[in-house]
């Protein structure tokens, strides 16, 4: 007999699947630098935004992949003065100009119709074509530019040779087209980077004589010492032409002209060629963070618009450097700067760049008055996304032109991702400078007795870095040795450097005696040896640098 009660209970039961499907937790695919550093996760949207901005700009500049970034950066082959098969051609970007003449030795520095440029229809570019006999190698020239409400003599923005008259001290562009181009002897160099040992130098100040040194003197007298000392790279300051020698080359006026104070372009090429023959890479200290204010020599008011190359309004001038700040949001400015990178790589065979003043570029404040105490300080809206995009593009271009090139960021704020791979959401620099270390060495030498040095503090300073970004460690550079300070060796020895620095000088047991100086030497050597042990331990992500 069937129990109806049980049947009804069974009928009222809901059907349950034999095996309910498990809900798997969703896996979030983080961008590389966030994956390497989970503390960046709250800022991943901003990191991706900057990365996407660079991708968008690359797509735009390459015309959706129809050309390469290297193709885009060929401006130096188009603009400026060039010799052609039939004569000469000159071009300049001058949106606000109403008339442009070339004036110079060839025209007695007067306007002549023969040397009058014409605006290329539908563009902001001006052009002048001349027969072969209209110009000759070595002649001086400038532009005479007119605009609504004014006019003035200007050195062309793309000039590749600029010289200063020894008597009048006036700068002029110079026609530079030797009959025999320089012939490179050495093969392209692949820099040694395990480790990379950099010797920082300034051509003009690297001589014993009380004068401005030359490219040739450096090649003959200084380079052999660098090679003997075991360095495999030199980093040269003050290559780009600058009106004021005392700026150490950081107030640039002519970005495509190697400084004529030190010699000819061919002599610079010979220096680089010779360095390469010894396996020494040559890194250029490039200045794209700002430009000199000068209007006659520089870009300050090239053709009636002070903002042609630079930001308008409050961002026009750098408050600390008395210079002008590039507008990285303008395609023509990006074209100018990227072409500048490629120019030095291709024409002079530089092996890479140390980008000056990167902190100033990254922030609206130029990093002035900012503390940078936590990650939020790098993603709070105070950053110049246009500058970040430009730096990313510059690294992409440089490594596209030369995959072995070295790029170094002089940056003090600690911006995450600066020296991380572009594919990981970084800006693509190969190295960042550990600028805390030289400041630390100076601080403890100046303010603490040797007995008060703390090994734990030393260890922290020389190893405190991001694991996915290679770092340059160094004791001092020109920032410490030249700019209102003195070198570490002078801090250790001081006046005894002048009076008791020869063998056999025995002067008693006074604190300033040679024996005391030698004790200081020994103590310093001991400390440096201990630091070298630390350097060996962190060599994977470090390189070492010395200032001359």
Short mmCIF file of C-alpha atoms in Angstrom, two decimals:
data_model
loop_
_atom_site.label_atom_id
_atom_site.label_comp_id
_atom_site.label_asym_id
_atom_site.label_seq_id
_atom_site.Cartn_x
_atom_site.Cartn_y
_atom_site.Cartn_z
CA UNK A 1 0.00 0.00 0.00
CA UNK A 2 1.40 3.43 -0.98
CA UNK A 3 1.83 6.06 1.71
CA UNK A 4 0.24 9.19 0.15
CA UNK A 5 1.86 11.47 2.70
CA UNK A 6 5.35 10.43 1.65
CA UNK A 7 4.45 10.76 -2.02
CA UNK A 8 3.28 14.34 -1.54
CA UNK A 9 6.49 15.22 0.33
CA UNK A 10 8.60 13.92 -2.54
CA UNK A 11 6.48 15.83 -5.06
CA UNK A 12 6.97 19.11 -3.20
CA UNK A 13 10.76 18.82 -3.08
CA UNK A 14 12.73 21.15 -5.41
CA UNK A 15 15.11 19.57 -7.83
CA UNK A 16 18.74 20.25 -6.93
CA UNK A 17 21.50 19.80 -9.55
CA UNK A 18 23.70 16.85 -8.87
CA UNK A 19 26.81 19.01 -8.63
CA UNK A 20 26.50 22.76 -8.23
CA UNK A 21 29.10 24.68 -10.32
CA UNK A 22 31.84 26.32 -8.28
CA UNK A 23 32.26 30.10 -8.72
CA UNK A 24 35.95 30.74 -9.45
CA UNK A 25 37.39 34.02 -8.15
CA UNK A 26 38.13 36.44 -10.98
CA UNK A 27 41.86 36.85 -11.65
CA UNK A 28 42.89 40.45 -12.25
CA UNK A 29 45.71 40.86 -14.79
CA UNK A 30 47.80 43.70 -13.43
CA UNK A 31 50.14 45.79 -15.55
CA UNK A 32 53.79 44.85 -15.06
CA UNK A 33 54.99 47.46 -12.57
CA UNK A 34 51.89 46.87 -10.42
CA UNK A 35 52.45 43.13 -10.58
CA UNK A 36 56.01 43.71 -9.39
CA UNK A 37 54.94 46.12 -6.66
CA UNK A 38 51.45 45.47 -5.21
CA UNK A 39 51.59 48.76 -3.27
CA UNK A 40 51.01 50.49 -6.62
CA UNK A 41 47.65 48.76 -7.11
CA UNK A 42 45.55 51.73 -5.88
CA UNK A 43 47.13 53.81 -8.65
CA UNK A 44 46.91 51.29 -11.48
CA UNK A 45 44.23 53.27 -13.31
CA UNK A 46 46.53 56.32 -13.45
CA UNK A 47 49.46 54.15 -14.54
CA UNK A 48 47.39 52.59 -17.31
CA UNK A 49 46.13 56.04 -18.30
CA UNK A 50 49.67 57.31 -18.84
CA UNK A 51 50.58 54.15 -20.74
CA UNK A 52 47.50 54.45 -22.98
CA UNK A 53 48.29 58.13 -23.59
CA UNK A 54 51.71 57.14 -24.95
CA UNK A 55 50.20 54.41 -27.12
CA UNK A 56 47.66 56.88 -28.50
CA UNK A 57 50.35 59.45 -29.28
CA UNK A 58 52.55 56.85 -30.98
CA UNK A 59 49.59 55.77 -33.10
CA UNK A 60 48.93 59.39 -34.05
CA UNK A 61 52.53 60.29 -34.90
CA UNK A 62 53.09 57.11 -36.91
CA UNK A 63 49.83 57.66 -38.81
CA UNK A 64 48.30 54.46 -37.45
CA UNK A 65 51.43 52.45 -38.15
CA UNK A 66 52.05 53.66 -41.70
CA UNK A 67 55.48 54.91 -40.62
CA UNK A 68 57.78 54.28 -37.68
CA UNK A 69 58.56 56.66 -34.84
CA UNK A 70 62.05 56.88 -36.33
CA UNK A 71 60.54 58.04 -39.64
CA UNK A 72 58.64 60.75 -37.77
CA UNK A 73 61.87 61.95 -36.10
CA UNK A 74 63.66 62.84 -39.36
CA UNK A 75 63.11 66.57 -38.94
CA UNK A 76 66.82 67.37 -38.93
CA UNK A 77 67.05 66.07 -42.51
CA UNK A 78 64.27 68.42 -43.67
CA UNK A 79 64.64 71.59 -41.62
CA UNK A 80 67.76 73.74 -41.40
CA UNK A 81 70.33 74.40 -44.12
CA UNK A 82 71.36 71.51 -46.39
CA UNK A 83 73.50 71.12 -49.48
CA UNK A 84 71.70 69.32 -52.31
CA UNK A 85 72.76 67.89 -55.65
CA UNK A 86 71.90 71.19 -57.35
CA UNK A 87 72.62 73.75 -54.64
CA UNK A 88 71.20 74.55 -51.21
CA UNK A 89 67.86 74.37 -49.42
CA UNK A 90 66.87 76.05 -46.16
CA UNK A 91 63.68 75.46 -44.16
CA UNK A 92 62.32 76.76 -40.86
CA UNK A 93 59.11 76.32 -38.84
CA UNK A 94 57.86 79.86 -38.12
CA UNK A 95 54.06 80.05 -37.82
CA UNK A 96 53.87 83.76 -36.90
CA UNK A 97 56.49 85.09 -39.33
CA UNK A 98 55.41 87.40 -42.14
CA UNK A 99 58.78 87.46 -43.89
CA UNK A 100 62.16 85.74 -43.52
CA UNK A 101 65.50 86.57 -45.14
CA UNK A 102 68.84 84.85 -44.78
CA UNK A 103 71.52 87.46 -44.14
CA UNK A 104 75.24 86.90 -43.75
CA UNK A 105 78.71 87.19 -45.24
CA UNK A 106 77.24 86.38 -48.63
CA UNK A 107 74.87 89.40 -48.55
CA UNK A 108 76.99 91.85 -46.55
CA UNK A 109 74.46 91.20 -43.76
CA UNK A 110 71.75 92.99 -45.74
CA UNK A 111 68.39 91.76 -47.00
CA UNK A 112 68.51 90.66 -50.62
CA UNK A 113 65.67 89.24 -52.70
CA UNK A 114 67.87 86.28 -53.67
CA UNK A 115 67.93 85.15 -50.05
CA UNK A 116 64.25 85.71 -49.29
CA UNK A 117 62.33 82.67 -48.01
CA UNK A 118 58.80 81.76 -49.11
CA UNK A 119 56.11 80.23 -46.97
CA UNK A 120 55.24 76.73 -48.18
CA UNK A 121 51.58 76.92 -49.10
CA UNK A 122 49.21 75.46 -46.54
CA UNK A 123 51.90 75.10 -43.87
CA UNK A 124 53.72 77.07 -41.18
CA UNK A 125 57.06 76.23 -42.81
CA UNK A 126 59.30 78.57 -44.81
CA UNK A 127 61.70 77.52 -47.56
CA UNK A 128 64.55 78.96 -49.60
CA UNK A 129 66.32 77.22 -52.49
CA UNK A 130 69.63 78.56 -53.75
CA UNK A 131 72.15 77.69 -56.49
CA UNK A 132 75.42 76.06 -55.48
CA UNK A 133 77.45 79.29 -55.72
CA UNK A 134 75.12 81.27 -53.44
CA UNK A 135 76.72 79.91 -50.26
CA UNK A 136 80.04 78.40 -49.32
CA UNK A 137 81.44 76.38 -46.44
CA UNK A 138 82.41 78.50 -43.42
CA UNK A 139 80.28 81.55 -44.14
CA UNK A 140 78.32 83.09 -41.26
CA UNK A 141 74.59 83.72 -41.43
CA UNK A 142 71.38 84.41 -39.51
CA UNK A 143 67.70 84.78 -40.24
CA UNK A 144 66.15 88.23 -40.39
CA UNK A 145 62.59 87.47 -39.29
CA UNK A 146 59.63 89.83 -39.51
CA UNK A 147 56.28 89.47 -37.77
CA UNK A 148 53.28 91.66 -37.00
CA UNK A 149 54.61 94.39 -34.76
CA UNK A 150 58.29 93.53 -34.84
CA UNK A 151 61.38 91.99 -36.39
CA UNK A 152 64.80 90.70 -35.39
CA UNK A 153 67.89 88.69 -36.25
CA UNK A 154 67.68 85.06 -35.18
CA UNK A 155 69.80 81.94 -35.34
CA UNK A 156 67.79 79.16 -37.06
CA UNK A 157 66.35 76.63 -34.63
CA UNK A 158 67.79 73.68 -36.59
CA UNK A 159 71.28 75.17 -37.14
CA UNK A 160 73.94 72.47 -36.86
CA UNK A 161 76.91 74.81 -36.46
CA UNK A 162 77.02 78.00 -34.37
CA UNK A 163 80.15 80.03 -33.60
CA UNK A 164 80.97 83.04 -31.44
CA UNK A 165 83.06 85.95 -32.71
CA UNK A 166 86.15 86.29 -30.49
CA UNK A 167 86.05 90.10 -30.57
CA UNK A 168 82.35 91.01 -30.58
CA UNK A 169 81.22 87.82 -28.78
CA UNK A 170 78.23 87.69 -31.16
CA UNK A 171 76.90 84.24 -32.04
CA UNK A 172 76.06 83.34 -35.65
CA UNK A 173 75.13 80.22 -37.53
CA UNK A 174 77.83 78.92 -39.85
CA UNK A 175 77.49 77.14 -43.17
CA UNK A 176 79.03 73.75 -42.48
CA UNK A 177 79.48 71.46 -45.44
CA UNK A 178 83.04 70.13 -45.69
CA UNK A 179 83.99 68.76 -49.10
CA UNK A 180 85.00 65.47 -47.50
CA UNK A 181 82.55 64.15 -44.90
CA UNK A 182 83.98 62.45 -41.83
CA UNK A 183 84.59 58.75 -42.39
CA UNK A 184 83.93 56.56 -39.39
CA UNK A 185 86.60 54.00 -38.60
CA UNK A 186 85.18 52.02 -35.69
CA UNK A 187 82.24 49.67 -36.03
CA UNK A 188 79.01 50.35 -34.13
CA UNK A 189 79.56 49.67 -30.44
CA UNK A 190 77.51 47.50 -28.11
CA UNK A 191 78.19 49.05 -24.68
CA UNK A 192 79.41 46.84 -21.86
CA UNK A 193 76.86 47.01 -19.06
CA UNK A 194 77.89 44.26 -16.64
CA UNK A 195 78.81 46.51 -14.99
CA UNK A 196 78.69 49.85 -16.77
CA UNK A 197 81.45 52.13 -15.42
CA UNK A 198 80.81 55.78 -16.28
CA UNK A 199 83.34 58.61 -16.26
CA UNK A 200 81.55 61.97 -16.25
CA UNK A 201 83.43 64.78 -17.98
CA UNK A 202 83.28 68.28 -19.43
CA UNK A 203 85.48 68.78 -22.50
CA UNK A 204 86.37 72.38 -21.71
CA UNK A 205 87.25 71.80 -18.05
CA UNK A 206 89.09 68.50 -18.41
CA UNK A 207 92.48 70.07 -19.15
CA UNK A 208 95.35 71.02 -16.83
CA UNK A 209 95.95 74.30 -18.61
CA UNK A 210 93.97 77.40 -17.64
CA UNK A 211 91.95 77.52 -20.84
CA UNK A 212 88.95 75.95 -22.50
CA UNK A 213 89.95 72.48 -23.63
CA UNK A 214 89.16 71.01 -27.03
CA UNK A 215 87.72 67.77 -28.40
CA UNK A 216 91.14 66.89 -29.81
CA UNK A 217 92.98 67.58 -26.56
CA UNK A 218 90.50 65.44 -24.67
CA UNK A 219 90.95 62.62 -27.18
CA UNK A 220 94.73 62.78 -26.99
CA UNK A 221 95.32 63.53 -23.31
CA UNK A 222 92.32 62.50 -21.21
CA UNK A 223 90.73 59.57 -23.02
CA UNK A 224 93.84 57.34 -22.69
CA UNK A 225 93.77 57.82 -18.90
CA UNK A 226 90.09 56.90 -18.80
CA UNK A 227 90.79 53.73 -20.75
CA UNK A 228 93.73 52.81 -18.51
CA UNK A 229 91.59 53.29 -15.40
CA UNK A 230 89.14 50.68 -16.65
CA UNK A 231 86.07 52.77 -17.46
CA UNK A 232 83.86 51.52 -20.28
CA UNK A 233 81.73 54.65 -20.77
CA UNK A 234 82.10 58.41 -20.67
CA UNK A 235 79.26 60.83 -20.10
CA UNK A 236 79.97 64.20 -21.70
CA UNK A 237 78.42 67.43 -20.47
CA UNK A 238 77.82 70.66 -22.42
CA UNK A 239 77.74 69.29 -25.97
CA UNK A 240 74.75 71.31 -27.19
CA UNK A 241 75.63 74.94 -27.94
CA UNK A 242 75.02 77.40 -25.09
CA UNK A 243 75.71 81.15 -24.90
CA UNK A 244 76.88 81.22 -21.27
CA UNK A 245 79.88 78.99 -20.56
CA UNK A 246 79.27 79.22 -16.80
CA UNK A 247 75.95 77.36 -17.19
CA UNK A 248 78.01 74.15 -17.67
CA UNK A 249 75.97 73.59 -20.83
CA UNK A 250 72.53 73.54 -19.24
CA UNK A 251 71.16 76.75 -20.82
CA UNK A 252 71.03 75.46 -24.38
CA UNK A 253 70.35 77.78 -27.31
CA UNK A 254 71.10 75.63 -30.39
CA UNK A 255 70.03 72.05 -29.81
CA UNK A 256 71.50 70.58 -33.01
CA UNK A 257 74.88 72.32 -32.84
CA UNK A 258 77.82 70.73 -31.00
CA UNK A 259 79.54 73.48 -29.04
CA UNK A 260 82.12 75.20 -31.21
CA UNK A 261 84.09 76.29 -28.12
CA UNK A 262 85.69 72.86 -28.15
CA UNK A 263 86.32 72.47 -31.88
CA UNK A 264 84.60 71.29 -35.05
CA UNK A 265 81.89 68.63 -35.46
CA UNK A 266 84.47 66.41 -37.16
CA UNK A 267 86.76 66.63 -34.12
CA UNK A 268 83.89 65.55 -31.87
CA UNK A 269 83.21 62.63 -34.20
CA UNK A 270 86.89 61.70 -34.10
CA UNK A 271 86.76 61.69 -30.28
CA UNK A 272 83.73 59.39 -30.28
CA UNK A 273 85.32 57.19 -32.94
CA UNK A 274 88.49 56.86 -30.86
CA UNK A 275 86.51 56.02 -27.72
CA UNK A 276 84.65 53.29 -29.61
CA UNK A 277 87.93 51.80 -30.79
CA UNK A 278 88.76 51.18 -27.11
CA UNK A 279 85.33 49.75 -26.33
CA UNK A 280 84.28 52.91 -24.48
CA UNK A 281 80.66 54.01 -24.96
CA UNK A 282 79.93 57.74 -25.23
CA UNK A 283 76.82 59.03 -23.47
CA UNK A 284 75.61 62.56 -24.09
CA UNK A 285 74.18 64.76 -21.36
CA UNK A 286 71.09 65.96 -23.25
CA UNK A 287 68.97 68.91 -22.11
CA UNK A 288 65.30 68.70 -23.07
CA UNK A 289 63.94 69.93 -19.75
CA UNK A 290 64.26 73.63 -20.57
CA UNK A 291 65.98 76.15 -22.86
CA UNK A 292 67.84 79.42 -22.46
CA UNK A 293 65.73 82.61 -22.48
CA UNK A 294 67.89 84.32 -25.11
CA UNK A 295 65.90 85.50 -28.12
CA UNK A 296 68.69 86.40 -30.55
CA UNK A 297 70.68 83.19 -29.97
CA UNK A 298 67.92 80.83 -28.83
CA UNK A 299 64.27 79.92 -29.22
CA UNK A 300 62.85 82.48 -26.77
CA UNK A 301 61.03 84.48 -29.45
CA UNK A 302 62.04 82.96 -32.73
CA UNK A 303 59.39 84.53 -34.95
CA UNK A 304 57.12 86.81 -32.96
CA UNK A 305 55.55 84.21 -30.67
CA UNK A 306 57.32 83.62 -27.33
CA UNK A 307 55.15 80.51 -26.88
CA UNK A 308 56.06 78.85 -30.18
CA UNK A 309 58.16 76.22 -28.42
CA UNK A 310 57.20 76.85 -24.81
CA UNK A 311 54.26 76.70 -22.44
CA UNK A 312 52.22 79.90 -22.11
CA UNK A 313 51.26 81.74 -18.93
CA UNK A 314 52.58 80.74 -15.53
CA UNK A 315 54.30 77.66 -16.94
CA UNK A 316 56.35 79.61 -19.47
CA UNK A 317 59.39 80.26 -17.26
CA UNK A 318 61.17 77.97 -14.84
CA UNK A 319 61.05 79.70 -11.45
CA UNK A 320 64.40 78.35 -10.26
CA UNK A 321 66.50 78.12 -13.42
CA UNK A 322 65.69 81.42 -15.19
CA UNK A 323 64.89 79.49 -18.37
CA UNK A 324 61.95 78.50 -20.57
CA UNK A 325 59.87 75.30 -20.34
CA UNK A 326 59.05 73.32 -23.48
CA UNK A 327 55.40 72.70 -24.35
CA UNK A 328 55.41 68.90 -24.69
CA UNK A 329 51.76 68.96 -25.74
CA UNK A 330 52.57 70.42 -29.18
CA UNK A 331 53.31 67.92 -31.93
CA UNK A 332 55.82 70.29 -33.55
CA UNK A 333 57.75 70.58 -30.29
CA UNK A 334 57.71 66.80 -29.84
CA UNK A 335 58.92 66.51 -33.44
CA UNK A 336 61.76 68.95 -32.72
CA UNK A 337 62.90 67.12 -29.57
CA UNK A 338 62.56 63.57 -30.91
CA UNK A 339 64.44 64.58 -34.06
CA UNK A 340 67.12 65.99 -31.78
CA UNK A 341 67.52 62.60 -30.09
CA UNK A 342 67.83 60.78 -33.40
CA UNK A 343 70.21 63.41 -34.80
CA UNK A 344 72.85 62.86 -32.11
CA UNK A 345 72.54 59.08 -32.42
CA UNK A 346 72.77 58.97 -36.19
CA UNK A 347 75.08 61.88 -37.05
CA UNK A 348 77.55 61.58 -34.16
CA UNK A 349 77.17 57.93 -33.10
CA UNK A 350 76.48 58.73 -29.46
CA UNK A 351 75.59 55.58 -27.55
CA UNK A 352 72.79 57.10 -25.51
CA UNK A 353 71.76 59.95 -23.30
CA UNK A 354 71.60 61.08 -19.73
CA UNK A 355 68.41 63.16 -19.66
CA UNK A 356 68.91 66.23 -17.48
CA UNK A 357 66.24 67.66 -15.18
CA UNK A 358 63.67 64.90 -15.50
CA UNK A 359 62.07 65.78 -12.15
CA UNK A 360 61.48 69.30 -13.45
CA UNK A 361 59.71 67.87 -16.49
CA UNK A 362 57.47 65.46 -14.59
CA UNK A 363 55.71 67.93 -12.28
CA UNK A 364 53.88 71.21 -12.74
CA UNK A 365 55.83 72.39 -9.68
CA UNK A 366 59.12 71.12 -11.19
CA UNK A 367 59.41 69.15 -7.95
CA UNK A 368 60.05 72.35 -5.98
CA UNK A 369 58.54 72.28 -2.50
CA UNK A 370 57.26 68.71 -2.89
CA UNK A 371 58.07 66.10 -0.24
CA UNK A 372 57.32 62.83 -2.10
CA UNK A 373 56.70 60.80 1.04
CA UNK A 374 54.34 58.15 -0.39
CA UNK A 375 53.04 56.75 -3.67
CA UNK A 376 50.04 59.09 -3.67
CA UNK A 377 52.41 62.00 -4.32
CA UNK A 378 53.16 60.57 -7.79
CA UNK A 379 49.51 60.24 -8.84
CA UNK A 380 47.78 63.30 -7.35
CA UNK A 381 47.21 65.28 -10.55
CA UNK A 382 50.33 67.42 -10.11
CA UNK A 383 52.13 65.62 -12.94
CA UNK A 384 52.58 66.87 -16.51
CA UNK A 385 51.14 64.03 -18.58
CA UNK A 386 52.48 65.62 -21.78
CA UNK A 387 56.05 65.53 -20.44
CA UNK A 388 55.59 61.95 -19.23
CA UNK A 389 54.35 61.00 -22.70
CA UNK A 390 57.30 62.75 -24.36
CA UNK A 391 59.87 60.97 -22.18
CA UNK A 392 58.20 57.64 -22.93
CA UNK A 393 58.26 58.38 -26.67
CA UNK A 394 61.88 59.49 -26.49
CA UNK A 395 62.89 56.17 -24.97
CA UNK A 396 60.86 54.24 -27.55
CA UNK A 397 62.50 56.19 -30.37
CA UNK A 398 66.06 55.92 -29.05
CA UNK A 399 65.83 52.16 -28.66
CA UNK A 400 64.16 51.86 -32.06
CA UNK A 401 67.06 53.72 -33.70
CA UNK A 402 69.69 51.85 -31.64
CA UNK A 403 68.51 48.85 -29.58
CA UNK A 404 71.80 48.93 -27.64
CA UNK A 405 71.54 52.61 -26.70
CA UNK A 406 71.65 53.61 -23.02
CA UNK A 407 69.16 56.05 -21.51
CA UNK A 408 69.58 57.47 -18.02
CA UNK A 409 67.13 59.64 -16.07
CA UNK A 410 68.45 62.31 -13.73
CA UNK A 411 65.48 62.26 -11.39
CA UNK A 412 65.26 62.92 -7.68
CA UNK A 413 61.59 62.43 -6.73
CA UNK A 414 61.54 58.63 -7.06
CA UNK A 415 58.75 58.42 -9.66
CA UNK A 416 57.79 54.71 -9.89
CA UNK A 417 58.24 53.09 -13.30
CA UNK A 418 60.71 55.62 -14.63
CA UNK A 419 63.28 52.93 -15.48
CA UNK A 420 60.80 50.11 -16.01
CA UNK A 421 60.00 48.61 -19.41
CA UNK A 422 57.37 50.36 -21.50
CA UNK A 423 55.52 47.04 -21.87
CA UNK A 424 55.22 46.92 -18.08
CA UNK A 425 53.75 50.41 -17.87
CA UNK A 426 57.09 52.17 -17.33
CA UNK A 427 58.69 55.09 -19.13
CA UNK A 428 61.45 52.98 -20.67
CA UNK A 429 64.68 54.44 -19.27
CA UNK A 430 67.47 51.90 -18.88
CA UNK A 431 68.72 53.43 -15.63
CA UNK A 432 67.75 55.99 -13.05
CA UNK A 433 70.28 57.89 -10.95
CA UNK A 434 70.40 57.21 -7.21
CA UNK A 435 70.69 60.89 -6.36
CA UNK A 436 70.17 60.27 -2.66
CA UNK A 437 73.57 58.59 -2.33
CA UNK A 438 75.88 61.54 -3.17
CA UNK A 439 73.82 63.82 -0.97
CA UNK A 440 74.14 61.26 1.82
CA UNK A 441 77.93 61.00 1.48
CA UNK A 442 78.34 64.78 1.60
CA UNK A 443 75.99 65.00 4.59
CA UNK A 444 77.80 62.46 6.75
CA UNK A 445 81.25 63.75 5.82
CA UNK A 446 80.25 67.32 6.68
CA UNK A 447 78.11 66.71 9.76
CA UNK A 448 79.30 63.52 11.47
CA UNK A 449 82.49 62.27 13.01
CA UNK A 450 83.83 59.12 11.40
CA UNK A 451 83.10 57.22 14.61
CA UNK A 452 79.41 58.12 14.31
CA UNK A 453 78.87 56.59 10.88
CA UNK A 454 76.21 53.89 11.14
CA UNK A 455 76.67 50.80 8.92
CA UNK A 456 72.91 50.13 8.92
CA UNK A 457 72.26 53.63 7.60
CA UNK A 458 74.95 53.24 4.93
CA UNK A 459 73.55 49.91 3.84
CA UNK A 460 70.03 51.34 3.58
CA UNK A 461 71.10 54.29 1.45
CA UNK A 462 73.09 52.27 -1.09
CA UNK A 463 70.49 49.49 -1.44
CA UNK A 464 67.21 51.42 -1.19
CA UNK A 465 65.85 51.11 -4.71
CA UNK A 466 63.09 49.53 -6.76
CA UNK A 467 63.98 45.95 -7.68
CA UNK A 468 62.60 46.21 -11.22
CA UNK A 469 64.51 49.40 -12.10
CA UNK A 470 68.28 49.55 -12.64
CA UNK A 471 70.01 52.30 -10.71
CA UNK A 472 73.26 54.25 -11.08
CA UNK A 473 75.09 54.55 -7.77
CA UNK A 474 77.74 57.23 -7.38
CA UNK A 475 79.54 59.27 -4.75
CA UNK A 476 79.57 62.61 -6.54
CA UNK A 477 78.90 64.24 -9.88
CA UNK A 478 79.19 67.77 -11.21
CA UNK A 479 76.18 68.70 -9.04
CA UNK A 480 78.26 68.15 -5.93
CA UNK A 481 81.72 69.03 -7.26
CA UNK A 482 80.97 72.24 -9.18
CA UNK A 483 77.73 73.88 -8.08
CA UNK A 484 78.69 75.83 -4.96
CA UNK A 485 80.39 72.88 -3.30
CA UNK A 486 83.66 70.95 -3.40
CA UNK A 487 84.72 67.41 -4.12
CA UNK A 488 84.82 64.65 -1.52
CA UNK A 489 88.62 64.44 -1.70
CA UNK A 490 88.84 68.14 -0.82
CA UNK A 491 86.45 67.63 2.07
CA UNK A 492 88.70 64.86 3.39
CA UNK A 493 92.05 66.60 2.84
CA UNK A 494 91.11 70.27 2.38
CA UNK A 495 94.06 72.72 2.31
CA UNK A 496 96.63 69.94 2.64
CA UNK A 497 95.81 69.16 -0.98
CA UNK A 498 97.91 72.22 -1.90
CA UNK A 499 100.68 72.12 0.68
CA UNK A 500 101.43 68.52 1.61
CA UNK A 501 100.65 66.33 -1.35
CA UNK A 502 104.05 65.01 -2.35
CA UNK A 503 106.11 62.01 -1.41
CA UNK A 504 108.58 62.49 1.47
CA UNK A 505 106.75 65.50 2.90
CA UNK A 506 107.11 64.99 6.62
CA UNK A 507 105.73 67.79 8.74
CA UNK A 508 105.33 66.58 12.30
CA UNK A 509 102.24 65.33 14.05
CA UNK A 510 99.94 68.34 13.74
CA UNK A 511 96.35 67.65 12.64
CA UNK A 512 97.09 69.29 9.29
CA UNK A 513 100.37 67.44 8.73
CA UNK A 514 100.95 65.02 5.87
CA UNK A 515 100.81 62.10 8.27
CA UNK A 516 97.36 63.20 9.39
CA UNK A 517 96.38 63.64 5.77
CA UNK A 518 97.59 60.13 5.02
CA UNK A 519 95.54 58.82 7.94
CA UNK A 520 92.54 60.54 6.39
CA UNK A 521 93.41 58.89 3.09
CA UNK A 522 93.58 55.48 4.76
CA UNK A 523 90.30 55.96 6.55
CA UNK A 524 88.64 57.10 3.34
CA UNK A 525 90.10 54.15 1.45
CA UNK A 526 88.83 51.76 4.10
CA UNK A 527 85.36 53.23 3.82
CA UNK A 528 85.45 53.11 0.03
CA UNK A 529 86.54 49.47 0.10
CA UNK A 530 83.65 48.63 2.38
CA UNK A 531 81.33 50.44 0.02
CA UNK A 532 82.77 48.42 -2.88
CA UNK A 533 81.75 45.23 -1.12
CA UNK A 534 78.24 46.59 -0.88
CA UNK A 535 78.43 47.58 -4.53
CA UNK A 536 79.32 44.04 -5.48
CA UNK A 537 76.32 42.77 -3.62
CA UNK A 538 73.92 45.04 -5.48
CA UNK A 539 75.78 45.09 -8.80
CA UNK A 540 72.89 43.42 -10.62
CA UNK A 541 70.85 46.60 -10.44
CA UNK A 542 73.65 49.14 -10.13
CA UNK A 543 76.40 50.83 -12.07
CA UNK A 544 79.08 53.14 -10.76
CA UNK A 545 80.03 56.60 -11.81
CA UNK A 546 82.95 58.96 -11.17
CA UNK A 547 83.14 62.68 -11.70
CA UNK A 548 86.27 64.28 -13.21
#
